[in-house]
Each structure stands twice: as C-alpha cells, then as structure tokens.
Amino acid sequence: MSVDTLQYLLGMAGTVAFAVTGVLAVTPRGIDFFGACVLGLITAIGGGTIRDLILGVPVFWAADLNYIWVALGASFVAFLTERLLTRREIHRTMLYLDALGVSMFAIQAAQKVMWLDFGMPIAPILLGVLTAIGGGLLRDVLAGQPTLLKRRELYAIPVTCGCILYVTLLTWFPAYAVLTGVVCSLLILCLRSSAIYWDLHVPLW
Amino acid sequence: MSVDTLQYLLGMAGTVAFAVTGVLAVTPRGIDFFGACVLGLITAIGGGTIRDLILGVPVFWAADLNYIWVALGASFVAFLTERLLTRREIHRTMLYLDALGVSMFAIQAAQKVMWLDFGMPIAPILLGVLTAIGGGLLRDVLAGQPTLLKRRELYAIPVTCGCILYVTLLTWFPAYAVLTGVVCSLLILCLRSSAIYWDLHVPLW
Amino acid sequence: MSVDTLQYLLGMAGTVAFAVTGVLAVTPRGIDFFGACVLGLITAIGGGTIRDLILGVPVFWAADLNYIWVALGASFVAFLTERLLTRREIHRTMLYLDALGVSMFAIQAAQKVMWLDFGMPIAPILLGVLTAIGGGLLRDVLAGQPTLLKRRELYAIPVTCGCILYVTLLTWFPAYAVLTGVVCSLLILCLRSSAIYWDLHVPLW
C-alpha cells in the first residue's frame, strides 16, 4: 500500500470520526434526523471547504464525492445508533479517532497551502488550524452551542503547535516532506490524545 | 410570456417573500431599522451567495442587481408595515409565498449546479438545499435565534425530496428539463404548504 | 510621505484597533489565550476576507502578511495587558481608534469594489459596510454574544451614510477620488466619534 493510499484511507477515517462526533455533539438536544445529518456533514467537510474558498481553489469534495458519501453515511449510522455510541468506551474511541482526523487534516491542509505557495509562512499554519477546527465551529454556531473558542479544551493548541513545527521543518529540510508530515501528525495526535486521556484544559490566566 | 420571464418573476416574488419573512422573524425582538434591512437582505440572497462561492462562479446578484433592490425594498416595507403583516392571515400568506420562493430557488440552484456539471449527482442536491435554507440559517445565527436545524420544522426535508427527484428525473430524461423543473418545484411547494397548513413537524426519534 | 503610505499606515492602525477591541470584547468572559488571539485576528481580517471571497479576488492578506502579523501581535499584547486596557480612558481611546479603522476600511473597500466595476452602484456600499462590520459579526457569533445587529449601537449607519456619499460623489466627480475618499472617511469618523462621545443609540421605532 502506497503512502498516498494510506493517507487517503486515514483521511476517510478522519471524515467518519468528524461526522460521528459532530452528530454526537448535537443529538442529545432534541435535534431531528435531517438536522443531525446536515450537522454531521458540516462538521466533516466545513473546515476544508472554508480553506479552499480562501485559497481560491475548487472545493476538495467536488473532485472526490466520497468525502460527502462517507460523511453522510457515518452521520446516518451515528444518528441511528446514538445510544450505543454514547456508551463511555465507544465515545472515548471516537474522541481518539477524532484526534486522528484532526492531526491528518491539519497537516494535509498545511501541505496543500505550502504547495500553492500561499501566504508563506503564516497562512499554512492559519489554514491548517482552520481546516481542523472550522467544521466544528460551524456546527456549534448552527446548533446554538458554545464554540470551541469558549470551552478552553486543549484542542486547537496541539494543532497549532503541529502546524508551526511542520512549516518550520519543511522550510529547513524540504527533502523530507513525507517524514516531516508523519512526525508532525503524530505530535498532534499525541498531544491531543494526552489531553483526552488526562482531561487537560487550558488554564485561565 | 416566455418560460424564462415567468421563472424570473417567480424568483423575484420569492426574493420578496424571503426578505419579508426574514424581517418578520426578527422584528419583534427589539431590532432597529438598519438591522432589519440587513437581515432581510441576508435572508433573501445569503443562500445563493454561499452556493456561488462554493461553485467558484460570480455571485448571482453581481450580474443582476434587481435582487438587491427588491430585497432591500421589501425589507424596508416589511419593517414599516410590520404590525399589519403579523396579522394572522397576512402572515400565513407570506409563509405560502416563502414556500413558493423555496421551491423555485432550490430547483433553480440544482439546475445551475447540474449545468456546471459540478459534483454530480450529490452536489446539486446539497447546493439546492443550501440555497433554499442558507439565507435563513445566516439570519438566525446573526440574530441569535435557534436555527432551522434545531426547530424540527418540516422545511428542509420537502426541499431535499424535491431536489433528489429533480436530479434523478433529469438524469434519466434529460430532454424534459422544463417539465421536470416545474413538477419538482410543485412537489416542494405542495409538501411545504401541507406542512404550513396542518402545522406538521418532524417527529423525534 | 505619499498618500499611499499614509493610507497604509492608517490601515495598519485600524487593524491594531480592530484586533484590540476584538480581544477586549471577549476576554472578560473566561476565554483562553488561544481563543482571544483567534477572535482578535478574525475581528481584524474577517470583514475584508468575506468581501474578497464575494468579489472573487485573492484575499487581501495573502499578498501582504503584515495584516496577519500586526493583528496577531496586537491581540497578543491586548490579551496580556487587558486589565490596563479596560481602564476607562484607554478603552475610550481604543473605541476612537476603532472608529478610525472602520472609516478607513469601509471607504477603501468601496474604492476597491468600484475599481473592479462590480455591481455598481449598490455593491460598493454593501461591501463597504460588510468589510467594516463583518469581522465584528463573525467574532460575536463565534463568541456566542449578541451581534451588532441586535445592539442598536450607532455603528453601521454612519458607515452606510459614508459609503453612499462616497459612491455618489465619485460617480459625479470621478477626478477627485482622493479628496472624496478623505472627506467620506472623515464623515464616518465624525459621526461614529459623536456616537461614542455622547453614547448615542438608534431609537426603536
């Protein structure tokens, strides 16, 4: 299996995790089936869509509708099996899968922005973070919930650290693109998993 | 009167209805004149604007400013005559006109996406629904109200059914574009009107 | 110092003011360091970004990253020195600087739209207002606060008046572009400063 195939499959796993956590974040509050699927889909593809609009390139899902089908299917299943999924262990598993999705999407986005040579060196970091958290922000705004920016969860900061490291390393060692991407994805995954495991939050100043 | 002219006039009627229902949805809550006009305008043109950004084509109102003038004028009149318009019968009339607008805009949007051959077959459905409900979502978010996705109104589901049928029929019978559009618009209009008439809601699972 | 340099420096001063008032608007409500910087940045560049997406041109900060650095730096300093800045006199100073930013950005945006000959004559006014207030709207939505449209502050109306006057004057006297811009910016600044000084609000009808 090539690096590209693996990356694609991990991206799909991240899409599933985003859609499922999106549905789980809103279902207990009396949302209907249609709303759950829309919010699951928006969580999964919202961040990347805003990134592509800002970059001025065609939205990523126009060329590969699998993102849409997978997100809709995962939202559908998540809505139907919601009671099962909120069981503590399964919910935890989804959080870790969501962390995997975040780590993949952020680095992929930073990579895409660097390839386009768009607003170096700060734009790849900003748009990496935006891709990772944008879908969740949209979902929370549409569902009338406090957004991530108000929750002091240790979520965006690991992503930001990973993207900063990625851009720094790739500027210095452009020959090791794949290795750098893997290392920075793993860094985000580790930091975010630690935050989930020990229930870490950002301290108030 | 040609089909195009009729469609254009119906589109303008829909714009008026969107702007007026947008203003009516926010005026009782101490909003001022300026805010009412902005929210009426956003309700009327917001969905189509987001659709065009995602499609990567110029926004529809840049080429035909009548949409802006009509939406602003309707918002203005709606704000001034608000007491008159909330009278039960007139309010009901506006809801039916809004249903007409939704049915027109959703099918027109699906048609536009299909012409551009963008993300077939799922994108025309998604963007048809987005065009129909996007303006209302933006308005509710900006006005700090619960959005459609939380209200369990039978609003987005008729639109989705109509768009799915439209894409299906047009894929099988590409020769009957006009007829298909009329039939699917009427389907959305009937379903939505039934929901208004009998006050139908989406059941909670 | 040329007109362009002066305009650029005033634009940067406006960016600082937008970022700082953005941070000040959200810090008392238990937001963390990361959230404050993101919301300061969004307040500073959000309106112009939406304008450029609608215009279909590259976002303004892609070509000049100073906007990002200045906004992030100002947000950072504002978060750290928040107790100092909310002291009444300093807070007032920031409000006047914000008024300067609004007056600069609105007219610059209207100018940009007119140069592109986009949707004359109404689009320059709409996008001028959007550029001035869009960042603040995004911030309030993401921070879960009532937006400007609900607060009846005399904020958007001075901007609208200035933009309408600018487009009108420039259509009649195209030779006096710089003078017209200065006059209309000053008009917005005066109206908005009066509103801050006398604490004026939009009356309820």
PDB file of C-alpha atoms in Angstrom, chain A residues 33-172:
ATOM      1  CA  PHE A  33     -32.736  13.219  11.744  1.00  0.00           C
ATOM      2  CA  PHE A  34     -32.251  15.753   8.960  1.00  0.00           C
ATOM      3  CA  GLY A  35     -30.541  18.301  11.199  1.00  0.00           C
ATOM      4  CA  ALA A  36     -28.199  15.617  12.564  1.00  0.00           C
ATOM      5  CA  CYS A  37     -27.077  14.582   9.072  1.00  0.00           C
ATOM      6  CA  VAL A  38     -26.570  18.199   7.974  1.00  0.00           C
ATOM      7  CA  LEU A  39     -24.533  18.993  11.093  1.00  0.00           C
ATOM      8  CA  GLY A  40     -22.506  15.785  10.764  1.00  0.00           C
ATOM      9  CA  LEU A  41     -21.727  16.638   7.137  1.00  0.00           C
ATOM     10  CA  ILE A  42     -20.816  20.235   8.026  1.00  0.00           C
ATOM     11  CA  THR A  43     -18.503  19.081  10.823  1.00  0.00           C
ATOM     12  CA  ALA A  44     -16.731  16.731   8.423  1.00  0.00           C
ATOM     13  CA  ILE A  45     -16.290  18.971   5.368  1.00  0.00           C
ATOM     14  CA  GLY A  46     -16.850  22.525   6.685  1.00  0.00           C
ATOM     15  CA  GLY A  47     -13.257  23.329   7.631  1.00  0.00           C
ATOM     16  CA  GLY A  48     -11.753  22.149   4.355  1.00  0.00           C
ATOM     17  CA  THR A  49     -14.434  23.964   2.374  1.00  0.00           C
ATOM     18  CA  ILE A  50     -13.669  27.329   4.006  1.00  0.00           C
ATOM     19  CA  ARG A  51      -9.942  26.695   3.458  1.00  0.00           C
ATOM     20  CA  ASP A  52     -10.473  26.063  -0.269  1.00  0.00           C
ATOM     21  CA  LEU A  53     -12.657  29.173  -0.622  1.00  0.00           C
ATOM     22  CA  ILE A  54      -9.901  31.299   0.945  1.00  0.00           C
ATOM     23  CA  LEU A  55      -7.253  29.631  -1.232  1.00  0.00           C
ATOM     24  CA  GLY A  56      -9.391  30.300  -4.307  1.00  0.00           C
ATOM     25  CA  VAL A  57      -9.218  26.669  -5.473  1.00  0.00           C
ATOM     26  CA  PRO A  58     -12.139  24.292  -6.224  1.00  0.00           C
ATOM     27  CA  VAL A  59     -13.559  22.760  -3.036  1.00  0.00           C
ATOM     28  CA  PHE A  60     -11.877  19.434  -2.313  1.00  0.00           C
ATOM     29  CA  TRP A  61     -15.074  17.385  -2.296  1.00  0.00           C
ATOM     30  CA  ALA A  62     -16.124  18.490  -5.793  1.00  0.00           C
ATOM     31  CA  ALA A  63     -13.394  16.288  -7.279  1.00  0.00           C
ATOM     32  CA  ASP A  64     -13.941  13.356  -4.891  1.00  0.00           C
ATOM     33  CA  LEU A  65     -17.528  12.915  -3.719  1.00  0.00           C
ATOM     34  CA  ASN A  66     -16.504  10.039  -1.456  1.00  0.00           C
ATOM     35  CA  TYR A  67     -15.991  12.634   1.284  1.00  0.00           C
ATOM     36  CA  ILE A  68     -19.681  13.530   1.024  1.00  0.00           C
ATOM     37  CA  TRP A  69     -20.955   9.943   0.860  1.00  0.00           C
ATOM     38  CA  VAL A  70     -18.770   8.799   3.745  1.00  0.00           C
ATOM     39  CA  ALA A  71     -19.720  11.789   5.909  1.00  0.00           C
ATOM     40  CA  LEU A  72     -23.447  11.383   5.183  1.00  0.00           C
ATOM     41  CA  GLY A  73     -23.311   7.622   5.753  1.00  0.00           C
ATOM     42  CA  ALA A  74     -21.414   7.994   9.022  1.00  0.00           C
ATOM     43  CA  SER A  75     -23.831  10.688  10.233  1.00  0.00           C
ATOM     44  CA  PHE A  76     -26.770   8.440   9.334  1.00  0.00           C
ATOM     45  CA  VAL A  77     -25.361   5.465  11.230  1.00  0.00           C
ATOM     46  CA  ALA A  78     -24.328   7.668  14.167  1.00  0.00           C
ATOM     47  CA  PHE A  79     -27.842   9.096  14.470  1.00  0.00           C
ATOM     48  CA  LEU A  80     -29.462   5.639  14.416  1.00  0.00           C
ATOM     49  CA  THR A  81     -27.002   4.050  16.836  1.00  0.00           C
ATOM     50  CA  GLU A  82     -26.615   7.092  19.074  1.00  0.00           C
ATOM     51  CA  ARG A  83     -27.488   5.214  22.311  1.00  0.00           C
ATOM     52  CA  LEU A  84     -24.825   2.664  21.602  1.00  0.00           C
ATOM     53  CA  LEU A  85     -22.184   5.240  20.724  1.00  0.00           C
ATOM     54  CA  THR A  86     -22.518   7.389  23.806  1.00  0.00           C
ATOM     55  CA  ARG A  87     -21.570   4.411  25.934  1.00  0.00           C
ATOM     56  CA  ARG A  88     -18.423   5.585  27.599  1.00  0.00           C
ATOM     57  CA  GLU A  89     -15.846   3.315  25.926  1.00  0.00           C
ATOM     58  CA  ILE A  90     -17.184   3.811  22.406  1.00  0.00           C
ATOM     59  CA  HIS A  91     -17.428   7.555  22.914  1.00  0.00           C
ATOM     60  CA  ARG A  92     -13.799   7.614  24.046  1.00  0.00           C
ATOM     61  CA  THR A  93     -12.791   5.623  20.963  1.00  0.00           C
ATOM     62  CA  MET A  94     -14.499   8.190  18.774  1.00  0.00           C
ATOM     63  CA  LEU A  95     -12.658  11.016  20.521  1.00  0.00           C
ATOM     64  CA  TYR A  96      -9.337   9.351  19.731  1.00  0.00           C
ATOM     65  CA  LEU A  97     -10.414   8.773  16.136  1.00  0.00           C
ATOM     66  CA  ASP A  98     -11.405  12.452  16.005  1.00  0.00           C
ATOM     67  CA  ALA A  99      -7.890  13.299  17.242  1.00  0.00           C
ATOM     68  CA  LEU A 100      -6.538  11.187  14.370  1.00  0.00           C
ATOM     69  CA  GLY A 101      -8.744  13.081  11.929  1.00  0.00           C
ATOM     70  CA  VAL A 102      -7.638  16.446  13.290  1.00  0.00           C
ATOM     71  CA  SER A 103      -3.960  15.509  13.053  1.00  0.00           C
ATOM     72  CA  MET A 104      -4.342  14.254   9.459  1.00  0.00           C
ATOM     73  CA  PHE A 105      -6.471  17.151   8.193  1.00  0.00           C
ATOM     74  CA  ALA A 106      -4.362  19.899   9.753  1.00  0.00           C
ATOM     75  CA  ILE A 107      -1.097  18.647   8.249  1.00  0.00           C
ATOM     76  CA  GLN A 108      -2.698  17.839   4.871  1.00  0.00           C
ATOM     77  CA  ALA A 109      -4.107  21.370   4.770  1.00  0.00           C
ATOM     78  CA  ALA A 110      -0.769  22.961   5.698  1.00  0.00           C
ATOM     79  CA  GLN A 111       0.849  20.844   2.963  1.00  0.00           C
ATOM     80  CA  LYS A 112      -1.729  21.959   0.368  1.00  0.00           C
ATOM     81  CA  VAL A 113      -1.228  25.635   1.267  1.00  0.00           C
ATOM     82  CA  MET A 114       2.581  25.290   1.069  1.00  0.00           C
ATOM     83  CA  TRP A 115       2.349  23.606  -2.336  1.00  0.00           C
ATOM     84  CA  LEU A 116       0.310  26.541  -3.569  1.00  0.00           C
ATOM     85  CA  ASP A 117       2.978  28.837  -2.054  1.00  0.00           C
ATOM     86  CA  PHE A 118       0.144  30.851  -0.493  1.00  0.00           C
ATOM     87  CA  GLY A 119       0.998  33.458   2.143  1.00  0.00           C
ATOM     88  CA  MET A 120       4.141  31.734   3.450  1.00  0.00           C
ATOM     89  CA  PRO A 121       4.934  31.180   6.260  1.00  0.00           C
ATOM     90  CA  ILE A 122       1.876  32.118   8.330  1.00  0.00           C
ATOM     91  CA  ALA A 123      -1.014  31.095   6.042  1.00  0.00           C
ATOM     92  CA  PRO A 124      -0.251  27.324   6.118  1.00  0.00           C
ATOM     93  CA  ILE A 125      -0.461  27.440   9.921  1.00  0.00           C
ATOM     94  CA  LEU A 126      -3.656  29.512   9.996  1.00  0.00           C
ATOM     95  CA  LEU A 127      -5.370  27.424   7.338  1.00  0.00           C
ATOM     96  CA  GLY A 128      -4.155  24.159   8.891  1.00  0.00           C
ATOM     97  CA  VAL A 129      -5.815  25.145  12.153  1.00  0.00           C
ATOM     98  CA  LEU A 130      -8.896  26.452  10.331  1.00  0.00           C
ATOM     99  CA  THR A 131      -9.300  23.155   8.433  1.00  0.00           C
ATOM    100  CA  ALA A 132      -9.063  21.168  11.651  1.00  0.00           C
ATOM    101  CA  ILE A 133     -11.464  23.236  13.766  1.00  0.00           C
ATOM    102  CA  GLY A 134     -13.582  25.111  11.186  1.00  0.00           C
ATOM    103  CA  GLY A 135     -16.175  22.358  10.737  1.00  0.00           C
ATOM    104  CA  GLY A 136     -16.710  22.081  14.481  1.00  0.00           C
ATOM    105  CA  LEU A 137     -17.050  25.857  14.817  1.00  0.00           C
ATOM    106  CA  LEU A 138     -19.709  25.945  12.088  1.00  0.00           C
ATOM    107  CA  ARG A 139     -21.583  23.055  13.714  1.00  0.00           C
ATOM    108  CA  ASP A 140     -21.594  24.703  17.144  1.00  0.00           C
ATOM    109  CA  VAL A 141     -22.740  28.032  15.738  1.00  0.00           C
ATOM    110  CA  LEU A 142     -25.584  26.406  13.764  1.00  0.00           C
ATOM    111  CA  ALA A 143     -26.586  24.219  16.710  1.00  0.00           C
ATOM    112  CA  GLY A 144     -26.530  27.205  19.102  1.00  0.00           C
ATOM    113  CA  GLN A 145     -23.821  25.727  21.334  1.00  0.00           C
ATOM    114  CA  PRO A 146     -20.759  27.434  22.848  1.00  0.00           C
ATOM    115  CA  THR A 147     -17.961  27.054  20.315  1.00  0.00           C
ATOM    116  CA  LEU A 148     -14.555  25.524  20.912  1.00  0.00           C
ATOM    117  CA  LEU A 149     -13.098  29.008  21.390  1.00  0.00           C
ATOM    118  CA  LYS A 150     -15.129  29.384  24.581  1.00  0.00           C
ATOM    119  CA  ARG A 151     -14.583  25.904  26.037  1.00  0.00           C
ATOM    120  CA  ARG A 152     -10.898  26.041  26.992  1.00  0.00           C
ATOM    121  CA  GLU A 153     -10.497  22.499  25.691  1.00  0.00           C
ATOM    122  CA  LEU A 154      -6.912  21.591  24.760  1.00  0.00           C
ATOM    123  CA  TYR A 155      -7.855  21.126  21.103  1.00  0.00           C
ATOM    124  CA  ALA A 156      -6.640  23.945  18.885  1.00  0.00           C
ATOM    125  CA  ILE A 157      -3.309  24.462  20.645  1.00  0.00           C
ATOM    126  CA  PRO A 158      -1.884  20.998  19.786  1.00  0.00           C
ATOM    127  CA  VAL A 159      -2.962  21.565  16.193  1.00  0.00           C
ATOM    128  CA  THR A 160      -1.262  24.955  16.112  1.00  0.00           C
ATOM    129  CA  CYS A 161       1.969  23.516  17.565  1.00  0.00           C
ATOM    130  CA  GLY A 162       1.997  20.716  14.987  1.00  0.00           C
ATOM    131  CA  CYS A 163       1.412  23.090  12.087  1.00  0.00           C
ATOM    132  CA  ILE A 164       4.104  25.519  13.255  1.00  0.00           C
ATOM    133  CA  LEU A 165       6.597  22.648  13.572  1.00  0.00           C
ATOM    134  CA  TYR A 166       5.594  21.288  10.153  1.00  0.00           C
ATOM    135  CA  VAL A 167       6.119  24.602   8.372  1.00  0.00           C
ATOM    136  CA  THR A 168       9.414  25.201  10.198  1.00  0.00           C
ATOM    137  CA  LEU A 169      10.821  21.744   9.442  1.00  0.00           C
ATOM    138  CA  LEU A 170       9.691  21.757   5.827  1.00  0.00           C
ATOM    139  CA  THR A 171      11.281  25.163   5.257  1.00  0.00           C
ATOM    140  CA  TRP A 172      14.606  23.871   6.577  1.00  0.00           C
TER     141      TRP A 172
END
